[in-house]
Amino acid sequence: MRSNLPVLRTKRRYMSFLLESEGILEPKDLLVEIYSAQVSLMGDLGAASNKLKLICFNGRFGILRCNHDRIRDTRALLATINMVSGIRVLIQVIGVSGTIKSATKKYLPRLNEIKTQNYGRRIELDEVSGCVIGIHGHEIDLCPDDQRKIKGSDTRYLGLTSFDLCGGLYDADGTSDGLRQGDNGI
Amino acid sequence: MSFFECNLHAIPEGSDSASRLAFAAKRLGYDGIVISNHSCFIDIFRPRAAFKVNSIDVDFGIEIVGNNPKALGNWISKMRAKYAFIAIHGGSEDINRAACEHPDVDVLLHPEKGRRVLSIAAARAAEHNQVAVGFDLSPLIRLRGITRARRLELIKRNIILARKFNLQIMITTGARSRFDLRTPQELRALAEIAGFESSEIETALNLPGKILELNKRIWLGTGVELL
């Protein structure tokens, strides 16, 4: 038995997004936060007409289903999410498609598991000092010794780059970037 | 069309360095950023490192926090020569009006922060002195429930005033870390919810770049440029 006539079916859109966070997130936690943000922003009536559903999420990339005439509202609600289960996040919409297949093909080039590494390095500068938590290209996450440095921004780590240290021409985990001799300044 | 984010806060006020913010903004699709720490956090950590990030314009400004109109005037006169972008931390009615009456001010940020809308006199002065009004959308991102509804109401009333007096408009997130930044498309979606029209949003996101371009030129007096 056909559940619904094709002309009566609601049109859906699939929104691919990229999530940047300070830690690892479970899809369930993200879903709870998305629903909560939706009800807060659109109200119960708006949420009921949006048919929002998290199709997939691998810790970094994901696909979210929404109603075709609610794309702007869905973008806005994703923009209002700034923290998921106590971890600061940034959700960036990559693109919108009409089918899951095209959303995956166009916007999600690789769905790999995210691995975290703990770098046992320290940065000692006059202004900041602490342990290096992660390095992504030129970008460095630093857990500061003085926790007052991150007060007011709700983040766990300080964000630096290799340009802030004495190097800058090489990747942040290269030997010539000054991670160990960072007190020279630039 | 070039998009600028005009009110970012770097270490020591925020949790990211200027170069890290530049990296994040470049990834999100901005053409330029203005890092404007509050006047009590002027000493930005390694500012020159931000200039090494390619394909994005990085400029430094200041967001002046004044306790009273006189102190605010002194700060503005002192900082005008040093910075290409002068923003005022709005809030109280006195400060809003003093900022709008000063021709050296580029933008008055979040005038609704003191839970009062911009006064008619201040709006008229802002029109006369070409002071832009900066709408900070961070309450839409950070707050929930009734507090967000109240701020949204104040923002809507300020938008009506800005339209009435043809004020220049800027839109910002007031980011203190890279997680507070949003892409121009998402800012546009948020701004439309707040009550802006799409043409206003385009102009608002372009305006910081235009102001910076004007301020970097050498002006001997009103309308007189040194070539």
XYZ file of N, CA and C in Angstrom, chain A:
558
model
N 0.841 -1.200 0.000
C 0.000 0.000 0.000
C 0.882 1.258 0.000
N 0.541 2.147 -0.896
C 1.340 3.378 -0.972
C 0.948 4.315 0.172
N 1.924 4.818 0.874
C 1.627 5.624 2.057
C 1.156 7.025 1.686
N 1.682 7.552 0.603
C 1.343 8.922 0.246
C 1.463 9.108 -1.258
N 0.580 9.875 -1.833
C 0.701 10.159 -3.259
C 1.928 11.020 -3.516
N 2.601 10.827 -4.665
C 3.816 11.626 -4.923
C 3.558 13.130 -4.874
N 2.396 13.557 -5.374
C 2.114 15.004 -5.380
C 1.853 15.546 -3.978
N 1.514 14.668 -3.050
C 1.233 15.119 -1.684
C 2.451 15.029 -0.771
N 3.523 14.426 -1.264
C 4.722 14.294 -0.437
C 5.364 15.660 -0.210
N 5.891 15.861 0.973
C 6.581 17.143 1.218
C 7.971 17.081 0.580
N 8.384 18.218 0.036
C 9.716 18.254 -0.572
C 10.748 18.448 0.521
N 11.826 17.718 0.398
C 12.856 17.786 1.429
C 14.166 18.284 0.830
N 14.978 18.812 1.683
C 16.333 19.191 1.280
C 17.313 18.588 2.266
N 18.500 18.309 1.776
C 19.528 17.686 2.619
C 20.703 18.647 2.746
N 20.957 19.043 3.969
C 21.956 20.070 4.248
C 23.229 19.404 4.768
N 24.315 19.547 4.027
C 25.590 18.982 4.492
C 26.280 20.013 5.366
N 26.824 19.582 6.473
C 27.496 20.538 7.352
C 28.819 19.992 7.861
N 29.647 20.937 8.266
C 30.952 20.605 8.830
C 30.958 21.119 10.256
N 31.297 20.263 11.198
C 31.283 20.666 12.605
C 32.719 20.740 13.125
N 33.072 21.902 13.639
C 34.400 22.069 14.244
C 34.201 22.114 15.756
N 34.929 21.292 16.476
C 34.705 21.265 17.927
C 36.018 21.072 18.660
N 35.932 21.255 19.961
C 37.136 21.088 20.789
C 37.294 19.662 21.296
N 36.303 18.827 21.062
C 36.376 17.441 21.526
C 35.576 16.545 20.611
N 35.386 15.316 21.053
C 34.629 14.360 20.227
C 33.166 14.371 20.678
N 32.263 14.396 19.705
C 30.836 14.476 20.008
C 30.108 13.234 19.534
N 29.101 12.833 20.267
C 28.226 11.743 19.847
C 27.092 12.331 19.011
N 26.641 11.624 17.964
C 25.521 12.119 17.157
C 24.268 12.400 17.994
N 24.075 11.576 19.039
C 22.884 11.734 19.873
C 22.880 13.105 20.570
N 24.050 13.492 21.099
C 24.150 14.785 21.787
C 23.880 15.936 20.824
N 24.427 15.803 19.617
C 24.223 16.851 18.616
C 22.742 16.962 18.246
N 22.101 15.809 18.089
C 20.685 15.793 17.717
C 19.827 16.471 18.784
N 20.120 16.160 20.043
C 19.364 16.773 21.146
C 19.519 18.290 21.104
N 20.741 18.750 20.857
C 21.000 20.191 20.824
C 20.307 20.849 19.626
N 20.319 20.153 18.483
C 19.666 20.714 17.284
C 18.158 20.857 17.530
N 17.542 19.809 18.110
C 16.105 19.881 18.388
C 15.793 20.988 19.392
N 16.634 21.082 20.400
C 16.422 22.110 21.422
C 16.529 23.515 20.815
N 17.555 23.713 19.947
C 17.731 25.021 19.304
C 16.562 25.332 18.388
N 16.050 24.281 17.730
C 14.932 24.485 16.808
C 13.676 24.948 17.552
N 13.376 24.265 18.647
C 12.180 24.642 19.409
C 12.346 26.036 19.990
N 13.571 26.346 20.434
C 13.820 27.664 21.016
C 13.669 28.777 19.984
N 14.141 28.529 18.769
C 14.124 29.585 17.744
C 12.787 29.668 17.010
N 12.222 28.514 16.652
C 11.024 28.530 15.803
C 9.744 28.304 16.590
N 9.856 27.801 17.783
C 8.650 27.453 18.531
C 8.159 26.067 18.139
N 7.161 25.577 18.847
C 6.659 24.225 18.594
C 6.025 24.093 17.212
N 5.290 25.126 16.807
C 4.610 25.065 15.508
C 5.610 25.025 14.352
N 6.610 25.874 14.441
C 7.636 25.914 13.397
C 8.410 24.615 13.339
N 8.717 24.056 14.519
C 9.458 22.803 14.572
C 8.643 21.664 13.969
N 7.329 21.688 14.192
C 6.480 20.609 13.688
C 6.440 20.597 12.166
N 6.564 21.772 11.546
C 6.450 21.825 10.088
C 7.791 21.674 9.382
N 8.869 21.492 10.123
C 10.181 21.463 9.476
C 10.643 20.050 9.123
N 10.171 19.018 9.816
C 10.563 17.622 9.559
C 12.079 17.450 9.603
N 12.670 17.960 10.646
C 14.130 17.909 10.777
C 14.577 16.507 11.169
N 15.665 16.043 10.566
C 16.201 14.729 10.935
C 17.694 14.700 10.639
N 18.459 14.164 11.574
C 19.895 14.015 11.352
C 20.107 12.701 10.615
N 20.514 12.779 9.355
C 20.661 11.571 8.536
C 21.935 10.820 8.923
N 23.056 11.550 8.983
C 24.302 10.897 9.389
C 25.239 11.940 9.976
N 26.143 11.472 10.810
C 27.142 12.360 11.413
C 28.314 11.502 11.872
N 29.506 11.875 11.430
C 30.667 11.045 11.765
C 31.632 11.729 12.735
N 31.177 12.761 13.382
C 32.059 13.475 14.297
C 32.571 14.776 13.701
N 32.541 14.880 12.381
C 33.013 16.104 11.726
C 32.042 16.553 10.617
N 31.705 15.645 9.739
C 30.753 15.964 8.671
C 29.402 15.322 8.975
N 28.345 15.925 8.479
C 27.028 15.334 8.686
C 26.044 15.825 7.656
N 24.889 15.164 7.618
C 23.801 15.577 6.716
C 22.531 15.716 7.545
N 21.848 16.812 7.329
C 20.629 17.108 8.075
C 19.487 17.279 7.077
N 18.338 16.642 7.363
C 17.186 16.784 6.473
C 16.284 17.910 6.982
N 15.740 18.696 6.055
C 14.785 19.729 6.465
C 13.757 19.920 5.354
N 12.749 20.696 5.637
C 11.727 20.990 4.633
C 12.289 21.968 3.596
N 11.825 21.878 2.339
C 12.469 22.673 1.293
C 12.231 24.175 1.448
N 11.121 24.559 2.123
C 10.890 26.005 2.289
C 11.368 26.504 3.655
N 12.150 25.689 4.353
C 12.660 26.085 5.664
C 14.189 26.111 5.691
N 14.798 26.298 4.527
C 16.266 26.222 4.468
C 16.896 27.370 5.251
N 16.321 28.567 5.073
C 16.876 29.735 5.760
C 16.774 29.574 7.275
N 15.623 29.099 7.739
C 15.428 28.913 9.178
C 16.376 27.840 9.722
N 16.580 26.789 8.924
C 17.468 25.712 9.378
C 18.915 26.196 9.451
N 19.307 27.002 8.477
C 20.649 27.606 8.522
C 20.799 28.445 9.788
N 19.768 29.236 10.066
C 19.818 30.115 11.236
C 19.885 29.309 12.526
N 19.111 28.220 12.589
C 19.132 27.445 13.841
C 20.473 26.745 14.032
N 21.104 26.325 12.917
C 22.443 25.735 13.053
C 23.447 26.800 13.503
N 23.215 28.044 13.062
C 24.116 29.128 13.466
C 23.964 29.463 14.946
N 22.798 29.159 15.531
C 22.611 29.491 16.951
C 23.212 28.443 17.888
N 23.678 27.338 17.338
C 24.268 26.299 18.205
C 25.720 26.652 18.465
N 26.053 26.873 19.715
C 27.443 27.207 20.028
C 28.072 26.245 21.024
N 27.272 25.392 21.628
C 27.841 24.457 22.595
C 27.008 23.165 22.596
N 27.693 22.035 22.563
C 27.002 20.741 22.634
C 27.601 19.956 23.788
N 26.781 19.595 24.739
C 27.185 18.897 25.970
C 28.489 19.452 26.550
N 28.542 20.753 26.677
C 29.666 21.425 27.328
C 30.892 21.631 26.460
N 30.813 21.282 25.187
C 31.960 21.446 24.278
C 31.616 22.511 23.254
N 32.508 23.487 23.089
C 32.258 24.553 22.113
C 32.302 23.995 20.696
N 31.334 24.367 19.887
C 31.297 23.887 18.503
C 31.009 25.044 17.550
N 31.361 24.826 16.305
C 31.018 25.747 15.219
C 30.482 24.901 14.077
N 29.234 25.126 13.692
C 28.637 24.354 12.592
C 28.597 25.232 11.355
N 29.210 24.719 10.297
C 29.289 25.472 9.048
C 28.561 24.685 7.966
N 27.549 25.292 7.357
C 26.806 24.608 6.292
C 27.644 24.616 5.021
N 27.859 23.435 4.451
C 28.685 23.352 3.233
C 27.808 23.509 1.996
N 26.647 22.873 1.998
C 25.773 22.991 0.832
C 24.447 22.300 1.065
N 23.514 22.544 0.141
C 22.168 21.968 0.253
C 21.859 21.208 -1.036
N 21.308 20.014 -0.886
C 20.974 19.193 -2.060
C 19.566 18.643 -1.933
N 19.080 18.074 -3.066
C 17.733 17.524 -3.072
C 17.671 16.067 -2.674
N 18.806 15.357 -2.776
C 18.829 13.942 -2.391
C 20.043 13.659 -1.513
N 19.943 12.576 -0.757
C 21.067 12.206 0.109
C 22.280 11.851 -0.748
N 21.994 11.184 -1.872
C 23.083 10.747 -2.745
C 23.896 11.945 -3.259
N 23.178 12.953 -3.754
C 23.916 14.107 -4.302
C 24.587 14.908 -3.196
N 23.956 14.966 -2.008
C 24.586 15.684 -0.893
C 25.899 15.017 -0.503
N 25.892 13.674 -0.488
C 27.105 12.936 -0.136
C 28.164 13.108 -1.219
N 27.700 13.009 -2.467
C 28.640 13.055 -3.588
C 29.299 14.433 -3.726
N 28.459 15.472 -3.588
C 28.966 16.826 -3.823
C 29.785 17.367 -2.655
N 29.276 17.161 -1.467
C 29.822 17.931 -0.341
C 30.593 17.112 0.678
N 30.459 15.799 0.670
C 31.178 15.008 1.668
C 32.206 14.130 0.959
N 33.377 14.671 0.708
C 34.354 13.910 -0.061
C 34.830 12.653 0.650
N 35.006 12.716 1.950
C 35.455 11.519 2.664
C 34.847 11.533 4.064
N 34.286 10.414 4.432
C 33.705 10.305 5.761
C 34.611 9.418 6.614
N 35.668 9.996 7.094
C 36.626 9.225 7.884
C 36.380 9.433 9.365
N 36.816 8.513 10.132
C 36.752 8.671 11.580
C 37.775 9.718 12.011
N 37.411 10.507 12.983
C 38.324 11.533 13.469
C 39.174 10.952 14.588
N 40.459 11.122 14.455
C 41.358 10.618 15.496
C 41.957 11.803 16.247
N 42.117 11.640 17.515
C 42.751 12.709 18.292
C 44.132 12.245 18.734
N 45.010 13.184 18.778
C 46.361 12.867 19.213
C 46.703 13.762 20.381
N 47.424 13.244 21.298
C 47.872 14.060 22.420
C 49.353 14.363 22.244
N 49.662 15.603 22.005
C 51.050 15.988 21.791
C 51.658 16.352 23.140
N 52.707 15.692 23.514
C 53.319 15.969 24.812
C 54.293 17.127 24.751
N 53.891 18.196 24.101
C 54.791 19.352 23.960
C 54.270 20.528 24.762
N 55.151 21.412 25.046
C 54.767 22.620 25.786
C 55.185 23.859 25.009
N 54.455 24.937 25.230
C 54.854 26.237 24.676
C 55.054 27.167 25.860
N 56.206 27.787 25.880
C 56.521 28.723 26.971
C 56.813 30.084 26.358
N 55.859 30.959 26.394
C 56.074 32.332 25.933
C 55.852 33.273 27.109
N 56.195 34.515 26.903
C 55.977 35.492 27.979
C 54.488 35.645 28.275
N 53.687 35.682 27.197
C 52.265 35.969 27.369
C 51.449 34.726 27.702
N 51.765 33.608 27.039
C 50.999 32.371 27.266
C 51.951 31.192 27.420
N 51.500 30.222 28.204
C 52.260 28.980 28.331
C 51.259 27.862 28.565
N 51.626 26.664 28.113
C 50.725 25.529 28.314
C 51.103 24.350 27.457
N 50.230 23.308 27.478
C 50.489 22.071 26.742
C 49.786 22.109 25.391
N 50.460 21.596 24.371
C 49.850 21.514 23.043
C 48.882 20.332 23.025
N 47.640 20.593 22.661
C 46.621 19.546 22.635
C 46.459 18.976 21.234
N 46.493 19.829 20.245
C 46.324 19.350 18.873
C 46.965 20.300 17.885
N 47.419 19.755 16.770
C 48.009 20.579 15.718
C 47.345 20.212 14.399
N 46.805 21.223 13.700
C 46.188 20.987 12.400
C 46.820 21.958 11.417
N 47.802 21.524 10.654
C 48.494 22.426 9.740
C 49.200 23.514 10.534
N 48.833 24.763 10.238
C 49.455 25.880 10.951
C 48.797 26.141 12.304
N 47.677 25.492 12.561
C 46.878 25.854 13.728
C 47.193 24.954 14.925
N 47.283 25.574 16.089
C 47.689 24.858 17.304
C 46.650 25.110 18.391
N 46.193 24.038 19.046
C 45.328 24.177 20.223
C 46.194 24.018 21.460
N 46.055 24.963 22.382
C 46.927 24.982 23.555
C 46.077 25.008 24.818
N 46.382 24.095 25.744
C 45.703 24.127 27.043
C 46.530 25.028 27.969
N 46.033 26.211 28.302
C 46.884 27.164 29.030
C 47.074 26.782 30.493
N 48.249 27.117 31.021
C 48.497 26.879 32.449
C 47.591 27.771 33.288
N 47.425 29.000 32.821
C 46.591 29.954 33.538
C 45.182 29.915 32.930
N 44.240 29.314 33.642
C 42.887 29.132 33.101
C 42.119 30.451 32.971
N 42.643 31.519 33.597
C 41.973 32.819 33.458
C 42.059 33.342 32.031
N 43.019 32.812 31.267
C 43.194 33.262 29.875
C 41.972 32.952 29.013
N 41.246 31.874 29.369
C 40.104 31.486 28.526
C 38.775 31.880 29.157
N 38.853 32.628 30.242
C 37.632 33.054 30.908
C 36.857 34.022 30.000
N 35.565 33.845 29.920
C 34.745 34.768 29.132
C 34.446 34.275 27.738
N 35.265 33.359 27.202
C 34.987 32.875 25.851
C 34.449 31.448 25.857
N 34.348 30.814 27.026
C 33.746 29.476 27.184
C 34.496 28.366 26.457
N 35.696 28.631 26.005
C 36.433 27.575 25.312
C 37.329 26.835 26.297
N 37.825 25.668 25.870
C 38.738 24.916 26.727
C 40.189 25.263 26.446
N 40.455 25.571 25.186
C 41.837 25.757 24.766
C 42.034 27.127 24.136
N 43.289 27.556 24.104
C 43.650 28.769 23.374
C 43.981 28.368 21.942
N 43.617 29.198 20.993
C 43.930 28.914 19.594
C 45.100 29.767 19.135
N 46.200 29.134 18.742
C 47.365 29.854 18.238
C 47.682 29.336 16.838
N 48.632 29.948 16.196
C 49.135 29.408 14.927
C 50.652 29.380 14.987
N 51.235 28.692 14.014
C 52.700 28.652 13.985
C 53.265 30.044 13.711
N 52.438 30.935 13.123
C 52.897 32.305 12.891
C 53.094 33.056 14.205
N 52.349 32.654 15.239
C 52.501 33.309 16.536
C 53.814 32.908 17.212
N 54.341 31.760 16.816
C 55.623 31.331 17.362
C 56.697 31.917 16.456
N 57.922 31.500 16.584
C 58.953 32.202 15.829
C 59.002 31.788 14.365
N 58.402 30.619 13.999
C 58.490 30.132 12.628
C 57.399 30.699 11.775
N 56.723 29.842 11.050
C 55.616 30.311 10.247
C 55.672 29.845 8.816
N 56.825 29.405 8.361
C 56.927 28.981 6.981
C 56.649 27.493 6.828
N 56.645 26.784 7.921
C 56.446 25.340 7.854
C 55.232 24.975 8.672
N 54.835 23.700 8.595
C 53.719 23.243 9.402
C 54.069 23.348 10.878
N 53.003 23.430 11.675
C 53.230 23.711 13.086
C 53.971 22.593 13.808
N 53.903 21.359 13.284
C 54.630 20.310 13.978
C 56.002 20.042 13.345
N 56.419 20.918 12.428
C 57.758 20.807 11.862
C 58.795 21.192 12.897
N 60.019 20.838 12.630
C 61.049 21.122 13.635
C 61.537 22.561 13.557
N 61.283 23.222 12.436
C 61.835 24.566 12.278
C 60.840 25.661 12.629
N 59.716 25.293 13.218
C 58.710 26.319 13.469
C 58.856 26.968 14.834
N 59.741 26.471 15.638
C 59.973 27.138 16.916
C 59.040 26.736 18.021
N 58.438 25.547 17.935
C 57.579 25.129 19.042
C 58.368 25.063 20.340
N 59.628 24.665 20.235
C 60.424 24.554 21.456
C 61.171 25.848 21.765
N 61.448 26.626 20.708
C 62.183 27.861 20.949
C 61.274 29.057 20.709
N 60.026 28.923 21.145
C 59.010 29.920 20.818
C 59.162 31.249 21.523
N 60.042 31.367 22.470
C 60.145 32.622 23.205
C 60.919 33.687 22.459
N 61.299 33.404 21.190
C 62.015 34.429 20.431
C 61.113 35.521 19.908
N 59.814 35.193 19.754
C 58.885 36.165 19.192
C 59.003 36.204 17.692
N 58.267 37.112 17.075
C 58.364 37.215 15.607
C 58.886 38.589 15.249
